[in-house]
PDB file of C-alpha atoms in Angstrom:
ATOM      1  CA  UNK Z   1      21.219   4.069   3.790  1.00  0.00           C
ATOM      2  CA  UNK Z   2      21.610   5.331   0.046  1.00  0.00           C
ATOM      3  CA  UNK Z   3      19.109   2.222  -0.640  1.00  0.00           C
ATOM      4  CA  UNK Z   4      16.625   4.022   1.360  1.00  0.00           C
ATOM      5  CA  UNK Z   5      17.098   7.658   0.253  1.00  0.00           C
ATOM      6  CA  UNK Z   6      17.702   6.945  -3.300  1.00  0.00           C
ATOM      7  CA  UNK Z   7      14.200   5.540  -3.781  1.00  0.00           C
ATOM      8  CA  UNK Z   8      12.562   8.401  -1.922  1.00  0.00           C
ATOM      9  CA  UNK Z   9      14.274  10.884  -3.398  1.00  0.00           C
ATOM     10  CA  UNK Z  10      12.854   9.425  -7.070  1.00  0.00           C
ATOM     11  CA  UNK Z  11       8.952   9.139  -5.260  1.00  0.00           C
ATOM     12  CA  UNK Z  12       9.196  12.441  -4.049  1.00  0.00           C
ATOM     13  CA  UNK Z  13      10.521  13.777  -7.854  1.00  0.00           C
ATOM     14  CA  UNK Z  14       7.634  12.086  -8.904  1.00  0.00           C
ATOM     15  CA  UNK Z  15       5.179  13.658  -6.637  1.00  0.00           C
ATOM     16  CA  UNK Z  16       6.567  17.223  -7.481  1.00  0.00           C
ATOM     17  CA  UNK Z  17       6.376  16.298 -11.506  1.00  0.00           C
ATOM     18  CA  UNK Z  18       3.104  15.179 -10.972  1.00  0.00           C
ATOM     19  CA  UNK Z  19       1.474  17.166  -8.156  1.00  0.00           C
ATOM     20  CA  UNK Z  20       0.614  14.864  -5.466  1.00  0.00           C
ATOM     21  CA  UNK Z  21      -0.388  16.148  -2.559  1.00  0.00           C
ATOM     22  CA  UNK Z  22       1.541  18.485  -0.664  1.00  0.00           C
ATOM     23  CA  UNK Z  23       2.465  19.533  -4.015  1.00  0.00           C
ATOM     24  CA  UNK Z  24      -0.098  19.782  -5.795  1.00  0.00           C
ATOM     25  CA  UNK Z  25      -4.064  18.388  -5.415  1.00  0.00           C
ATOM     26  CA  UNK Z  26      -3.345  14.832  -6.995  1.00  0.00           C
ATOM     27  CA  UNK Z  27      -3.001  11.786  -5.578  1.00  0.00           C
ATOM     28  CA  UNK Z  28      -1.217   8.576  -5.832  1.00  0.00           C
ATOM     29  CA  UNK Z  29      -4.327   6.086  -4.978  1.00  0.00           C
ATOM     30  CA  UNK Z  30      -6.755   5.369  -7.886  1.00  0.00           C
ATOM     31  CA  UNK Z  31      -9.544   3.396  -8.499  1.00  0.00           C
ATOM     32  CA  UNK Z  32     -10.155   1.335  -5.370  1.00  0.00           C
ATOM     33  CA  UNK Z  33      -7.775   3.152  -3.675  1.00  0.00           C
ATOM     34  CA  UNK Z  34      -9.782   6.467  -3.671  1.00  0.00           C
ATOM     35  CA  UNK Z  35     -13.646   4.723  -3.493  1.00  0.00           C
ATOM     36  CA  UNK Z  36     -12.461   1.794  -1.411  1.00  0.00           C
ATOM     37  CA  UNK Z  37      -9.449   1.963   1.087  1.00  0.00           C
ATOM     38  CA  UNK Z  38      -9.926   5.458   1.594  1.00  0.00           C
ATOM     39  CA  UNK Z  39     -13.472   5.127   3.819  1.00  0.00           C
ATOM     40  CA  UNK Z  40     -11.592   2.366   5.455  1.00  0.00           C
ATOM     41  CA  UNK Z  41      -8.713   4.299   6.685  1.00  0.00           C
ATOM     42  CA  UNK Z  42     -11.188   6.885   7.489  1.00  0.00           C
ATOM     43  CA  UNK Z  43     -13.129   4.895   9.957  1.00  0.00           C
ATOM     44  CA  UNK Z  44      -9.776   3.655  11.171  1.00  0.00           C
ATOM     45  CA  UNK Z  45      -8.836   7.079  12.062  1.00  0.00           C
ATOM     46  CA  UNK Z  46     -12.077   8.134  13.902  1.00  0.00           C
ATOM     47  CA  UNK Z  47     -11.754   4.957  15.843  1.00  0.00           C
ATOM     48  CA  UNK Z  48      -8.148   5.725  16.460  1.00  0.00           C
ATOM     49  CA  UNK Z  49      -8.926   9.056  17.697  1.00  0.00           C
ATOM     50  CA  UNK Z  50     -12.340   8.380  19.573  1.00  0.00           C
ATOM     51  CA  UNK Z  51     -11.158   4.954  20.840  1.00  0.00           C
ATOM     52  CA  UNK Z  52     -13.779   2.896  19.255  1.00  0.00           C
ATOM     53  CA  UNK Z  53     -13.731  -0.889  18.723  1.00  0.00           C
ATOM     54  CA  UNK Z  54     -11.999  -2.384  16.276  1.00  0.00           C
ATOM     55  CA  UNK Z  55     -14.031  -5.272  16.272  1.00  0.00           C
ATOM     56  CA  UNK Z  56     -17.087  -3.774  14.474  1.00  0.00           C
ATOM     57  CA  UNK Z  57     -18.329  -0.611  12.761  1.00  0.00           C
ATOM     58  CA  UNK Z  58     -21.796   0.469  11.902  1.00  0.00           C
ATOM     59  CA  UNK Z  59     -20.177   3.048   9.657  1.00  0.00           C
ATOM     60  CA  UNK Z  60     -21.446   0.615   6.419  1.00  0.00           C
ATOM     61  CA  UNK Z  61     -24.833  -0.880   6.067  1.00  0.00           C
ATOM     62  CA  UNK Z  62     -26.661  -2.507   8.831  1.00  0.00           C
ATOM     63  CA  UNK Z  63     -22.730  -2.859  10.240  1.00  0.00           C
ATOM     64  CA  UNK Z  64     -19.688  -5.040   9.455  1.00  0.00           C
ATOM     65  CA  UNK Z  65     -17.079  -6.814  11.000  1.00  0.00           C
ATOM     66  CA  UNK Z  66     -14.651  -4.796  11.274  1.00  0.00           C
ATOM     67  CA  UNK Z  67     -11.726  -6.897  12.645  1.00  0.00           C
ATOM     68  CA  UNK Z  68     -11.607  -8.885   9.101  1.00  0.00           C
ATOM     69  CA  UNK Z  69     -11.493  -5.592   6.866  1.00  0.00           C
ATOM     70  CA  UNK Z  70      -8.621  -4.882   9.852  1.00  0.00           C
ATOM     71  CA  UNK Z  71      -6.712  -7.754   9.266  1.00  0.00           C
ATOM     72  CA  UNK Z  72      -6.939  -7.148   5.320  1.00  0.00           C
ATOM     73  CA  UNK Z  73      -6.541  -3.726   4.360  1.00  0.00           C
ATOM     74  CA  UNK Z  74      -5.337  -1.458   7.434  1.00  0.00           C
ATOM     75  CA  UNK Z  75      -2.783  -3.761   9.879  1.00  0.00           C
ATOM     76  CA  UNK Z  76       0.071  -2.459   8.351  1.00  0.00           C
ATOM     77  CA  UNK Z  77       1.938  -0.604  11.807  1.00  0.00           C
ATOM     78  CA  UNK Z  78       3.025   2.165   9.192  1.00  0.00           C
ATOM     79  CA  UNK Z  79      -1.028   3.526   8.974  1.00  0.00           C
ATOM     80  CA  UNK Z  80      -0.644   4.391  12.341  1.00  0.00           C
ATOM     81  CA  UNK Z  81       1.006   7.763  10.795  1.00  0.00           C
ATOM     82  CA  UNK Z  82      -2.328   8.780   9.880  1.00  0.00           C
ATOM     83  CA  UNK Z  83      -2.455   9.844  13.576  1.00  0.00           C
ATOM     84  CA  UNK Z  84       0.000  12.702  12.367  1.00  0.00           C
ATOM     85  CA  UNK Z  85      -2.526  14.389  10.580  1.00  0.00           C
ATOM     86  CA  UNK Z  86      -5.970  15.930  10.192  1.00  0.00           C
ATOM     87  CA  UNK Z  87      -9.060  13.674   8.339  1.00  0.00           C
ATOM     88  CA  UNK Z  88      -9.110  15.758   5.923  1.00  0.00           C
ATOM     89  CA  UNK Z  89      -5.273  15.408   5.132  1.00  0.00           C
ATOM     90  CA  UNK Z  90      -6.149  11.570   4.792  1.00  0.00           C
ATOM     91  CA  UNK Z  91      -5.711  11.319   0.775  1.00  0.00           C
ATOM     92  CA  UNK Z  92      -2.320  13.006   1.795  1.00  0.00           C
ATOM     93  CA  UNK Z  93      -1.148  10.720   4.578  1.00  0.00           C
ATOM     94  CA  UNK Z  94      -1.854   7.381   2.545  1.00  0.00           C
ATOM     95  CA  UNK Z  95       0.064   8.981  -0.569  1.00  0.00           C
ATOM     96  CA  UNK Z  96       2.942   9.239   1.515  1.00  0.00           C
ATOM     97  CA  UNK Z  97       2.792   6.048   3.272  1.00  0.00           C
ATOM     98  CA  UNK Z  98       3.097   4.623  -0.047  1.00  0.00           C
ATOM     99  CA  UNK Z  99       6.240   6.611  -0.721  1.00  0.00           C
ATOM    100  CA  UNK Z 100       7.624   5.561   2.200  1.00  0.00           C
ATOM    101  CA  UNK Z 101       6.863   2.254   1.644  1.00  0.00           C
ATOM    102  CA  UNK Z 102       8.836   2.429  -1.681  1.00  0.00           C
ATOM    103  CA  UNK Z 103      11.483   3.610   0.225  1.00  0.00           C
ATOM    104  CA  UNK Z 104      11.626   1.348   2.485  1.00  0.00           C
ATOM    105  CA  UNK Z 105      11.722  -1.594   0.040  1.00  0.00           C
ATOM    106  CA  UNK Z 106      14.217  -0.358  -0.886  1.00  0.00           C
ATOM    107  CA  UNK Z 107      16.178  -0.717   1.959  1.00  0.00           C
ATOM    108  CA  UNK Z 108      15.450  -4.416   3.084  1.00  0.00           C
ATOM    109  CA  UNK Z 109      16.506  -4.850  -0.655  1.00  0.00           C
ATOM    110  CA  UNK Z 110      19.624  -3.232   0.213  1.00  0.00           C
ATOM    111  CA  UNK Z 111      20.014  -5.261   3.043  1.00  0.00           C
ATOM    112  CA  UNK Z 112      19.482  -8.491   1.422  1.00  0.00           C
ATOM    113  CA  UNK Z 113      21.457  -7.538  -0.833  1.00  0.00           C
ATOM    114  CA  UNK Z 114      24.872  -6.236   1.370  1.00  0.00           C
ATOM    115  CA  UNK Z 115      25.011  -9.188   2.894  1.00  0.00           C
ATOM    116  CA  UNK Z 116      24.823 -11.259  -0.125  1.00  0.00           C
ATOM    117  CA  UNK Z 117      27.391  -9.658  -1.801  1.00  0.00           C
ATOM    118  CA  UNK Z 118      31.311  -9.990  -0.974  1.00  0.00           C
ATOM    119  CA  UNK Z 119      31.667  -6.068  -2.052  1.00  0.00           C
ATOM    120  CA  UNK Z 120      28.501  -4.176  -1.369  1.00  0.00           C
ATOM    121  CA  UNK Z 121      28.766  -0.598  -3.112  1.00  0.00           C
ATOM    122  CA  UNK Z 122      26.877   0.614  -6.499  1.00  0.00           C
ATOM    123  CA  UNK Z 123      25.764  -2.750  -7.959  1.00  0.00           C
ATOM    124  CA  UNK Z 124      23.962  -3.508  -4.639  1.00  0.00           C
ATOM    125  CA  UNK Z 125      22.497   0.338  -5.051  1.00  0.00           C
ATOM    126  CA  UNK Z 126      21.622  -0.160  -8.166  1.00  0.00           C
ATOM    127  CA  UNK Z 127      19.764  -3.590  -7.818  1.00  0.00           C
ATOM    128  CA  UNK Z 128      17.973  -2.230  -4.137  1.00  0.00           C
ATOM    129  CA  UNK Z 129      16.589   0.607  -6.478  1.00  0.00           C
ATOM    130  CA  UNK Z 130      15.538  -1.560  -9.227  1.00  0.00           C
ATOM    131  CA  UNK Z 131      13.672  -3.685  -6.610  1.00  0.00           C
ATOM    132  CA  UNK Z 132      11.884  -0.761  -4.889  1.00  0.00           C
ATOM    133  CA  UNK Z 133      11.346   1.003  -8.273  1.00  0.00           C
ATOM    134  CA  UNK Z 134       9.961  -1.997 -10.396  1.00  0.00           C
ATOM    135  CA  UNK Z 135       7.500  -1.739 -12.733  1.00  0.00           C
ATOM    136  CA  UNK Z 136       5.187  -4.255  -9.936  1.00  0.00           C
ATOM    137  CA  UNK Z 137       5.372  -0.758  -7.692  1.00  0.00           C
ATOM    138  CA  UNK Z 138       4.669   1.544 -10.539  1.00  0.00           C
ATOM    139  CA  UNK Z 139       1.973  -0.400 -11.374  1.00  0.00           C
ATOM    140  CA  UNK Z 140       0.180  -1.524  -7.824  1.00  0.00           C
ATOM    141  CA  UNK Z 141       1.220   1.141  -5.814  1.00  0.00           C
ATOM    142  CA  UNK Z 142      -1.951   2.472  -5.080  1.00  0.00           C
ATOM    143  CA  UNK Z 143      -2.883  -1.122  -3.553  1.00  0.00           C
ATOM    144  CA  UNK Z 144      -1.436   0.354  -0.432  1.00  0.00           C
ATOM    145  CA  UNK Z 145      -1.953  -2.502   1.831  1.00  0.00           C
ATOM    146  CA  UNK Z 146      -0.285  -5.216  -0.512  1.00  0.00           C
ATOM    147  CA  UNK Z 147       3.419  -3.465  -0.365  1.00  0.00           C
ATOM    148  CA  UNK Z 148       4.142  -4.803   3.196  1.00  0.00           C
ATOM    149  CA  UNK Z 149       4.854  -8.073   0.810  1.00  0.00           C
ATOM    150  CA  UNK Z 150       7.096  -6.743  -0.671  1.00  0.00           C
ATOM    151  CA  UNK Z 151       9.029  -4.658   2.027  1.00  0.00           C
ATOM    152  CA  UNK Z 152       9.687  -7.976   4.067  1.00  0.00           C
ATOM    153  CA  UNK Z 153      10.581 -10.237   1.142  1.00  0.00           C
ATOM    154  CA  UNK Z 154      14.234  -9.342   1.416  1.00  0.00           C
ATOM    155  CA  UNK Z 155      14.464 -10.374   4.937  1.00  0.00           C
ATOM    156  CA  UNK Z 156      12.446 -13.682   4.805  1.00  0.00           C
ATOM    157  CA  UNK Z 157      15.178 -14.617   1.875  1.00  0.00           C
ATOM    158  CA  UNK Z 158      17.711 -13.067   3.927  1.00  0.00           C
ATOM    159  CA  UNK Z 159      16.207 -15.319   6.945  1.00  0.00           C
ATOM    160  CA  UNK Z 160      15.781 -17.766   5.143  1.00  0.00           C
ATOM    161  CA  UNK Z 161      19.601 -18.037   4.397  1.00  0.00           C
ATOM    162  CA  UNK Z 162      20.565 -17.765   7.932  1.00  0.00           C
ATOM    163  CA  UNK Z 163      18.426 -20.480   9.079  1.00  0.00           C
ATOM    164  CA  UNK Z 164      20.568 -22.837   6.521  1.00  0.00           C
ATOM    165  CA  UNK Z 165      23.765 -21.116   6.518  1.00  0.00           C
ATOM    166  CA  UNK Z 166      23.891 -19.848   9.940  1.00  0.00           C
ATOM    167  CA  UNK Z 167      21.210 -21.923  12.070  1.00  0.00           C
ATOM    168  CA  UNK Z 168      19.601 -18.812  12.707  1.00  0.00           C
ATOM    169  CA  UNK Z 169      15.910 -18.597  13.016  1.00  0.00           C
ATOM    170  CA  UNK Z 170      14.955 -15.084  14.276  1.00  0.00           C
ATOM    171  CA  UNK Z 171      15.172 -13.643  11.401  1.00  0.00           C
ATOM    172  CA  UNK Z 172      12.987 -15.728   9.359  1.00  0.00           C
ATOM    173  CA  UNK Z 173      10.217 -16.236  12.011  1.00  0.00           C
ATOM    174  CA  UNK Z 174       9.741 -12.677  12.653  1.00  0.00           C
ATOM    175  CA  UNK Z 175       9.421 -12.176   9.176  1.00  0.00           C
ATOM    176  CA  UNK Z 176       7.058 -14.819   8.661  1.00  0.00           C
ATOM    177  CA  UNK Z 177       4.870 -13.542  11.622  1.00  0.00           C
ATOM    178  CA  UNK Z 178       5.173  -9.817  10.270  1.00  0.00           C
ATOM    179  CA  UNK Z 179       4.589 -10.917   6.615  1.00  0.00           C
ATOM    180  CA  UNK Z 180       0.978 -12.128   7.679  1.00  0.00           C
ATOM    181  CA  UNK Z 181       0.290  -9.665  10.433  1.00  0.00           C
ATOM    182  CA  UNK Z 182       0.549  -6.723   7.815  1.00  0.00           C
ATOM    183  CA  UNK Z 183      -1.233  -8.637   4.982  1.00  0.00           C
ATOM    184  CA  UNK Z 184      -2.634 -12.072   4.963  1.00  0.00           C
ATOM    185  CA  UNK Z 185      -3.391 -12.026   0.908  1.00  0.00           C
ATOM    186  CA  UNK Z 186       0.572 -11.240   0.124  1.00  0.00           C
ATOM    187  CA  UNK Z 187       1.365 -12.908   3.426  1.00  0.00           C
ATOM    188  CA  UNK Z 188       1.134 -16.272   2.584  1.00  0.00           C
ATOM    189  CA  UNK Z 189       2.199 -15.743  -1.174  1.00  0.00           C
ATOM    190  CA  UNK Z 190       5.477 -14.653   0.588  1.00  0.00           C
ATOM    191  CA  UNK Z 191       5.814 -17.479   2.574  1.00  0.00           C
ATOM    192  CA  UNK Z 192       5.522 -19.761  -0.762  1.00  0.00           C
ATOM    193  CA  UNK Z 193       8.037 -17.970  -2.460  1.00  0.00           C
ATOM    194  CA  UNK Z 194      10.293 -18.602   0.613  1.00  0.00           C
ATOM    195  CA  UNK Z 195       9.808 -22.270  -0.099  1.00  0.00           C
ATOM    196  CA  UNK Z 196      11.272 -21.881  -3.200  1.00  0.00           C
ATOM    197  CA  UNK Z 197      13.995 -19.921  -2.348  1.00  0.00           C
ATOM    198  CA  UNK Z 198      14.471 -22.110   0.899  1.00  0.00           C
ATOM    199  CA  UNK Z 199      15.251 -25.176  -2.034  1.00  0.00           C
ATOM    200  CA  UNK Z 200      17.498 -22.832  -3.620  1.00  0.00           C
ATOM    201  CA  UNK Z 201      19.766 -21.895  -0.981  1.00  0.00           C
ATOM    202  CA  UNK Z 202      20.066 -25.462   0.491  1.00  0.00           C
ATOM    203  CA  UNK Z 203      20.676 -26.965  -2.901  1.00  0.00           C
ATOM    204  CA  UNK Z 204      23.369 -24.096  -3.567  1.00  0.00           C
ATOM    205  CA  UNK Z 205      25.303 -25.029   0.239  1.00  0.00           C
ATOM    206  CA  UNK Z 206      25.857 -28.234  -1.271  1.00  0.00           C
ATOM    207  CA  UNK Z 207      26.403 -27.510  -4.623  1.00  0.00           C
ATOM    208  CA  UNK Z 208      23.163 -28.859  -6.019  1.00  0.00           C
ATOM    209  CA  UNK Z 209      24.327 -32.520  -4.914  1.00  0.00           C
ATOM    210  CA  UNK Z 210      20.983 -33.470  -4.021  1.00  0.00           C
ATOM    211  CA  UNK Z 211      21.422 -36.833  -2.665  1.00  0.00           C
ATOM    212  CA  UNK Z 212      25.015 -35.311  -0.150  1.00  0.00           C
ATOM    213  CA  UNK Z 213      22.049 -32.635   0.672  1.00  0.00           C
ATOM    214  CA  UNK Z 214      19.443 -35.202   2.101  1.00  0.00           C
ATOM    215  CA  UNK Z 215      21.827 -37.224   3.716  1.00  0.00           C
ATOM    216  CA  UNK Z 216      24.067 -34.535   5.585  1.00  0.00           C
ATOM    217  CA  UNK Z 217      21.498 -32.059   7.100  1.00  0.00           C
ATOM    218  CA  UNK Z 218      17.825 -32.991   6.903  1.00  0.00           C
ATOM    219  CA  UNK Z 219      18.273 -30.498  10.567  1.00  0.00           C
ATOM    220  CA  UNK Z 220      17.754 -27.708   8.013  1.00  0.00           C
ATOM    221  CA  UNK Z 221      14.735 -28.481   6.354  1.00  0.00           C
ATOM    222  CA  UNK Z 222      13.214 -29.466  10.077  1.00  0.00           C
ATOM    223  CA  UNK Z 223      14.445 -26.187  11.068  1.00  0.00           C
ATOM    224  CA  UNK Z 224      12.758 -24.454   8.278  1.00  0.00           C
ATOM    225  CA  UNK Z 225       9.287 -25.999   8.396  1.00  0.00           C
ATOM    226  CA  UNK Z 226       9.442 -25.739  12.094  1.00  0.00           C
ATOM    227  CA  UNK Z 227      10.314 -21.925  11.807  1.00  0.00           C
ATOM    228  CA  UNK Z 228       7.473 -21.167   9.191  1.00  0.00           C
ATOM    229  CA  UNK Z 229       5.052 -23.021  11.291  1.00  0.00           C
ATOM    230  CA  UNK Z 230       5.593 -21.030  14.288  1.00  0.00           C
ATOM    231  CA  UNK Z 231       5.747 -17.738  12.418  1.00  0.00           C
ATOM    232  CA  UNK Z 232       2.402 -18.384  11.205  1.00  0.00           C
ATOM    233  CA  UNK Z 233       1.067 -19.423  14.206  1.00  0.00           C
ATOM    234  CA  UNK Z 234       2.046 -16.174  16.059  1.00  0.00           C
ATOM    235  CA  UNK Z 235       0.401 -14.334  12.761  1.00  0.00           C
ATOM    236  CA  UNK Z 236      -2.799 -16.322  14.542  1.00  0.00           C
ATOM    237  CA  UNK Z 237      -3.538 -13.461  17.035  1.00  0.00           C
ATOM    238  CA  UNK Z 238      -5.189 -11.571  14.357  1.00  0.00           C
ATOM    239  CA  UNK Z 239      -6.342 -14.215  11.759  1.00  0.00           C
ATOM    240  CA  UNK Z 240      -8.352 -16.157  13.962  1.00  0.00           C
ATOM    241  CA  UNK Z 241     -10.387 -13.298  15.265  1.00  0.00           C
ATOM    242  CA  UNK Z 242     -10.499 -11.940  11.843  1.00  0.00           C
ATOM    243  CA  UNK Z 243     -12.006 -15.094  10.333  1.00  0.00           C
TER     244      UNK Z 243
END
């Protein structure tokens, strides 16, 4: 819980030292943020509201496909709290998704991180807060749509674990499918770095005996790909259309 509030306590002390909206008439998004994403949750808004298509918009040029820009920038279930307010409260609603997006980083981090640890108290505070407060966050923040990466990292390694540890594959494949669903361009970046961390962890159950590894439970690594390929597949609903 402290994992959570810690890091939105800090974005909000930020936001009051630096008067983002409510407090003040800044923002958080800059550069593409403001002249890109911004028109794009805009549109997403009216058609939330009016019950437009989400399949095209004529809002841009002679029209554009609307589903793709979707699937990219705006599938993140979190912009649905746009809803809560008025368009022109927009610049204010994305600035604190993104806080609460730091926040909530901060959490899976501190869930990863719990059950990792044998005694779960400040260190695993302190390290959740690190993670949700890096200098990656500082710096791409404002690329609203790419921090759904790195809110479900935690839980793919965390899946990703229990699918060698515990033969438990929930956890991982709804990750996987959520990873993609929210973001395609960090999805699959994600789902790399779960390779790697996928050789970690079953090198580590065996204590990096490769060859005892390969010959005692090859079930794991079956498990895994078979996991990954069905979390992607479910991540299909959107992509296809999109493409």
């Amino acid at each position: 819980i402290l994992s959570f509030f810690m890091p939105l306590i800090v974005m909000i002390g930020c936001c009051i030292a630096f008067g983002v909206q409510p407090f003040g008439d800044n923002s958080l998004l800059i550069i593409d943020g403001l002249h890109q994403y911004m028109p794009f949750y805009s549109i997403l808004y009216d058609k939330l509201k009016s019950g437009g298509s989400l399949f095209y918009s004529f809002r841009a040029g002679l029209g554009i496909n609307f589903l793709s820009l979707y699937a990219y920038y705006l599938s993140s279930p979190l912009n649905l709290l746009i809803l809560f307010f008025k368009k022109s409260q927009l610049n204010m609603a994305v600035s604190l998704i993104i806080v609460l997006k730091v926040a909530i980083s901060g959490l899976t981090a501190g869930i990863y991180f719990s059950s990792k640890s044998k005694k779960p108290g400040l260190p695993v505070l302190m390290i959740s807060m690190a993670y949700a407060l890096s200098s990656y966050m500082v710096g791409y923040c404002w690329n609203v749509m790419w921090l759904d990466g790195v809110i479900i990292l935690p839980l793919i390694a965390l899946g990703v674990w229990k699918c060698i540890n515990e033969k438990r594959t929930g956890l991982l494949f709804g990750s996987v499918f959520m990873a993609i669903l929210c973001n395609w361009y960090t999805g699959y970046m994600v789902c790399l770095m779960s390779g790697i961390l996928f050789i970690v962890e079953y090198l580590n159950a065996y204590d990096y005996k490769i060859k005892v590894a390969l010959k005692n439970d090859l079930r794991s690594i079956g498990r895994y790909v078979a996991t990954m390929i069905c979390g992607v597949l479910a991540s299909m609903c959107i992509l296809l259309p999109a493409c």
